[in-house]
Short mmCIF file of C-alpha atoms and ligand atoms in Angstrom, two decimals:
data_model
loop_
_atom_site.label_atom_id
_atom_site.label_comp_id
_atom_site.label_asym_id
_atom_site.label_seq_id
_atom_site.Cartn_x
_atom_site.Cartn_y
_atom_site.Cartn_z
CA MET P 267 -3.90 -5.66 -18.48
CA ASN P 268 -6.03 -8.62 -19.24
CA ASP P 269 -4.69 -11.19 -16.74
CA CYS P 270 -4.51 -8.69 -13.79
CA ILE P 271 -6.60 -9.68 -10.94
CA PHE P 272 -7.03 -6.14 -9.79
CA CYS P 273 -7.97 -4.67 -13.19
CA LYS P 274 -10.75 -7.50 -13.33
CA ILE P 275 -12.07 -6.00 -10.24
CA VAL P 276 -11.79 -2.45 -11.35
CA LYS P 277 -13.90 -3.72 -14.53
CA GLY P 278 -16.45 -5.83 -12.53
CA ASP P 279 -15.10 -8.89 -13.96
CA ALA P 280 -14.08 -10.38 -10.61
CA ALA P 281 -16.00 -9.91 -7.22
CA SER P 282 -14.79 -7.53 -4.64
CA TRP P 283 -16.30 -6.00 -1.50
CA THR P 284 -15.73 -2.32 -2.41
CA VAL P 285 -16.06 0.22 0.36
CA TYR P 286 -15.12 3.30 -1.77
CA GLU P 287 -14.56 4.28 -5.11
CA ASP P 288 -14.24 7.60 -7.16
CA GLU P 289 -12.98 8.24 -10.94
CA SER P 290 -9.60 7.56 -10.26
CA VAL P 291 -9.22 4.75 -7.19
CA LYS P 292 -11.04 1.89 -5.62
CA ALA P 293 -10.85 0.63 -2.15
CA PHE P 294 -11.91 -3.12 -1.28
CA LEU P 295 -11.43 -5.77 1.28
CA ASP P 296 -8.35 -7.71 1.02
CA ILE P 297 -9.32 -11.23 0.33
CA ASN P 298 -6.95 -12.67 3.04
CA PRO P 299 -7.37 -9.92 5.85
CA VAL P 300 -4.61 -9.93 8.51
CA ASN P 301 -7.21 -8.28 10.63
CA ILE P 302 -10.99 -7.10 10.42
CA GLY P 303 -11.36 -4.34 7.83
CA HIS P 304 -8.03 -4.73 6.10
CA THR P 305 -8.41 -2.71 2.95
CA LEU P 306 -6.54 -2.35 -0.31
CA ILE P 307 -6.47 0.91 -2.21
CA ILE P 308 -5.63 0.67 -5.95
CA PRO P 309 -5.57 3.25 -8.83
CA LYS P 310 -8.34 2.22 -11.60
CA LYS P 311 -5.60 2.51 -14.11
CA HIS P 312 -2.95 -0.31 -14.13
CA TYR P 313 0.41 0.79 -12.73
CA LYS P 314 3.04 -1.75 -11.82
CA ASP P 315 4.69 -0.22 -8.74
CA LEU P 316 6.12 3.14 -7.26
CA PHE P 317 8.35 3.86 -10.17
CA ASP P 318 5.68 3.23 -12.69
CA THR P 319 2.92 5.42 -10.91
CA PRO P 320 2.28 8.94 -11.53
CA LYS P 321 2.56 11.23 -8.43
CA GLU P 322 -0.93 12.40 -9.00
CA GLU P 323 -2.19 9.02 -8.65
CA LEU P 324 -0.34 8.34 -5.56
CA MET P 325 -1.71 11.59 -4.00
CA HIS P 326 -5.30 10.07 -5.08
CA MET P 327 -4.41 6.73 -3.19
CA MET P 328 -3.39 8.71 -0.12
CA LYS P 329 -6.42 10.85 -0.06
CA ALA P 330 -8.58 7.65 -0.23
CA ALA P 331 -6.44 6.15 2.37
CA LYS P 332 -7.34 9.23 4.78
CA LYS P 333 -11.09 8.78 3.81
CA VAL P 334 -11.11 5.05 4.39
CA SER P 335 -9.29 5.56 7.74
CA TYR P 336 -11.73 7.72 9.32
CA ALA P 337 -14.53 5.26 8.05
CA LEU P 338 -12.69 2.47 9.65
CA LYS P 339 -12.27 4.46 12.99
CA LYS P 340 -15.97 5.21 13.08
CA ALA P 341 -17.32 1.82 11.74
CA LEU P 342 -15.21 -0.58 13.52
CA ARG P 343 -13.70 1.23 16.39
CA VAL P 344 -10.04 1.02 14.85
CA THR P 345 -7.67 2.54 17.37
CA SER P 346 -4.37 2.53 15.24
CA LEU P 347 -3.53 1.72 11.57
CA ASN P 348 -0.50 0.46 9.52
CA LEU P 349 -0.08 1.62 5.84
CA TYR P 350 1.97 -0.69 3.90
CA LEU P 351 2.96 -0.76 0.23
CA ALA P 352 5.21 -3.37 -1.26
CA SER P 353 6.93 -2.14 -4.57
CA GLY P 354 8.52 -4.81 -6.49
CA GLU P 355 9.07 -8.43 -6.02
CA ASP P 356 12.25 -8.03 -3.80
CA ALA P 357 9.91 -6.16 -1.37
CA GLY P 358 7.36 -9.05 -1.36
CA GLN P 359 4.82 -7.62 -3.91
CA GLU P 360 2.58 -10.52 -5.14
CA ILE P 361 0.09 -8.54 -7.18
CA HIS P 362 1.86 -6.43 -9.89
CA HIS P 363 -0.89 -3.71 -9.78
CA ILE P 364 0.19 -1.15 -7.15
CA HIS P 365 -1.91 -1.21 -4.21
CA LEU P 366 -1.68 0.42 -0.57
CA HIS P 367 -2.86 -1.80 2.35
CA ILE P 368 -4.48 -0.35 5.20
CA ILE P 369 -4.41 -2.66 8.15
CA PRO P 370 -6.56 -1.82 11.09
CA ARG P 371 -5.00 -2.27 14.50
CA PHE P 372 -6.56 -3.02 17.80
CA PRO P 373 -5.21 -3.08 21.41
CA GLY P 374 -3.35 -6.53 21.93
CA ASP P 375 -3.90 -7.74 18.46
CA ASN P 376 -0.50 -9.18 18.51
CA ILE P 377 0.28 -8.59 14.90
CA LYS P 378 3.89 -8.33 14.37
CA ILE P 379 5.74 -6.50 11.48
CA HIS P 380 9.21 -7.84 11.41
CA TYR P 381 12.23 -5.62 10.50
CA ARG P 382 15.39 -6.74 11.80
CA PRO P 383 17.64 -3.59 12.29
CA LYS P 384 21.20 -3.64 10.90
CA PRO P 385 22.94 -1.09 13.32
CA GLU P 386 26.40 -1.73 11.54
CA LEU P 387 25.21 -0.01 8.36
CA ARG P 388 25.34 3.47 10.43
CA GLN P 389 29.02 3.38 9.54
CA LYS P 390 27.61 4.15 5.81
CA PHE P 391 25.41 6.79 6.66
CA ASP P 392 27.77 9.88 5.46
CA GLU P 393 28.36 8.17 2.12
CA ILE P 394 24.80 6.75 1.64
CA GLN P 395 23.33 10.45 2.49
CA LEU P 396 25.51 11.93 -0.18
CA LYS P 397 24.72 9.22 -2.87
CA ILE P 398 20.86 9.75 -2.26
CA ARG P 399 20.94 13.58 -2.21
CA SER P 400 23.06 13.89 -5.26
CA MET P 401 20.20 11.96 -7.19
CA ILE P 402 17.23 13.44 -5.62
CA ASN P 403 15.12 15.63 -8.40
CA LEU P 404 17.29 14.08 -11.27
P1 LIG G 559 1.05 -7.88 -1.88
O1 LIG G 559 1.89 -8.90 -1.14
O2 LIG G 559 1.36 -7.87 -3.38
O3 LIG G 559 1.42 -6.33 -1.12
O4 LIG G 559 -0.49 -8.16 -1.57
C1 LIG G 559 -1.22 -8.55 -2.29
C2 LIG G 559 -2.80 -8.73 -1.52
O5 LIG G 559 -3.62 -8.88 -2.40
C3 LIG G 559 -2.79 -9.83 -0.81
O6 LIG G 559 -2.95 -9.38 0.73
C4 LIG G 559 -3.80 -10.84 -1.10
O7 LIG G 559 -4.66 -11.12 0.03
C5 LIG G 559 -4.66 -9.65 -1.83
N1 LIG G 559 -5.48 -10.46 -3.05
C6 LIG G 559 -4.78 -11.15 -3.94
N2 LIG G 559 -5.95 -11.73 -4.58
C7 LIG G 559 -7.02 -10.92 -4.24
C8 LIG G 559 -8.25 -10.86 -4.92
O8 LIG G 559 -8.70 -11.66 -5.82
N3 LIG G 559 -9.26 -10.13 -4.25
C9 LIG G 559 -9.07 -9.30 -3.17
N4 LIG G 559 -9.80 -8.58 -2.45
N5 LIG G 559 -7.63 -9.47 -2.68
C10 LIG G 559 -6.83 -9.99 -3.26
ZN1 LIG G 560 -3.98 -4.11 -13.05
#
């Protein structure tokens, strides 16, 4: 993917503040951090979103997330973390090379992640449960 900024970072054609890499993933600081130590984890190969990414690659990303989380804890005294992954435009994905955000959290940092619950959707639980269960593993 020639025009993908994250592929450029992997190739070394764009700058990044890399904190960890191995043969399959790279972890680097987000250019617009929402907190100190905000890190992105990407597969080195270009995959668009969750549908596109093989499960082995997702496992590599999650293993790296664990490694980076411990480093953030020790290096920056991070007390808590949010992991965030936007898959697809409707979910707010802006860079179409899958990436996992690791967002360090500190006491009283006042970062709000807004989800407004829709309790009326409980009425559909039976129907939705059946629909989803019928498609698992298909
Ligand atoms: P998304 O909204 O797709 O989940 O997040 C994309 C993230 O990539 C944003 O947090 C944005 O700050 C980050 N980002 C965009 N361009 C660059 C870049 O060139 N370098 C780095 N390090 N991060 C980037
Ligand atoms: Zn890419």
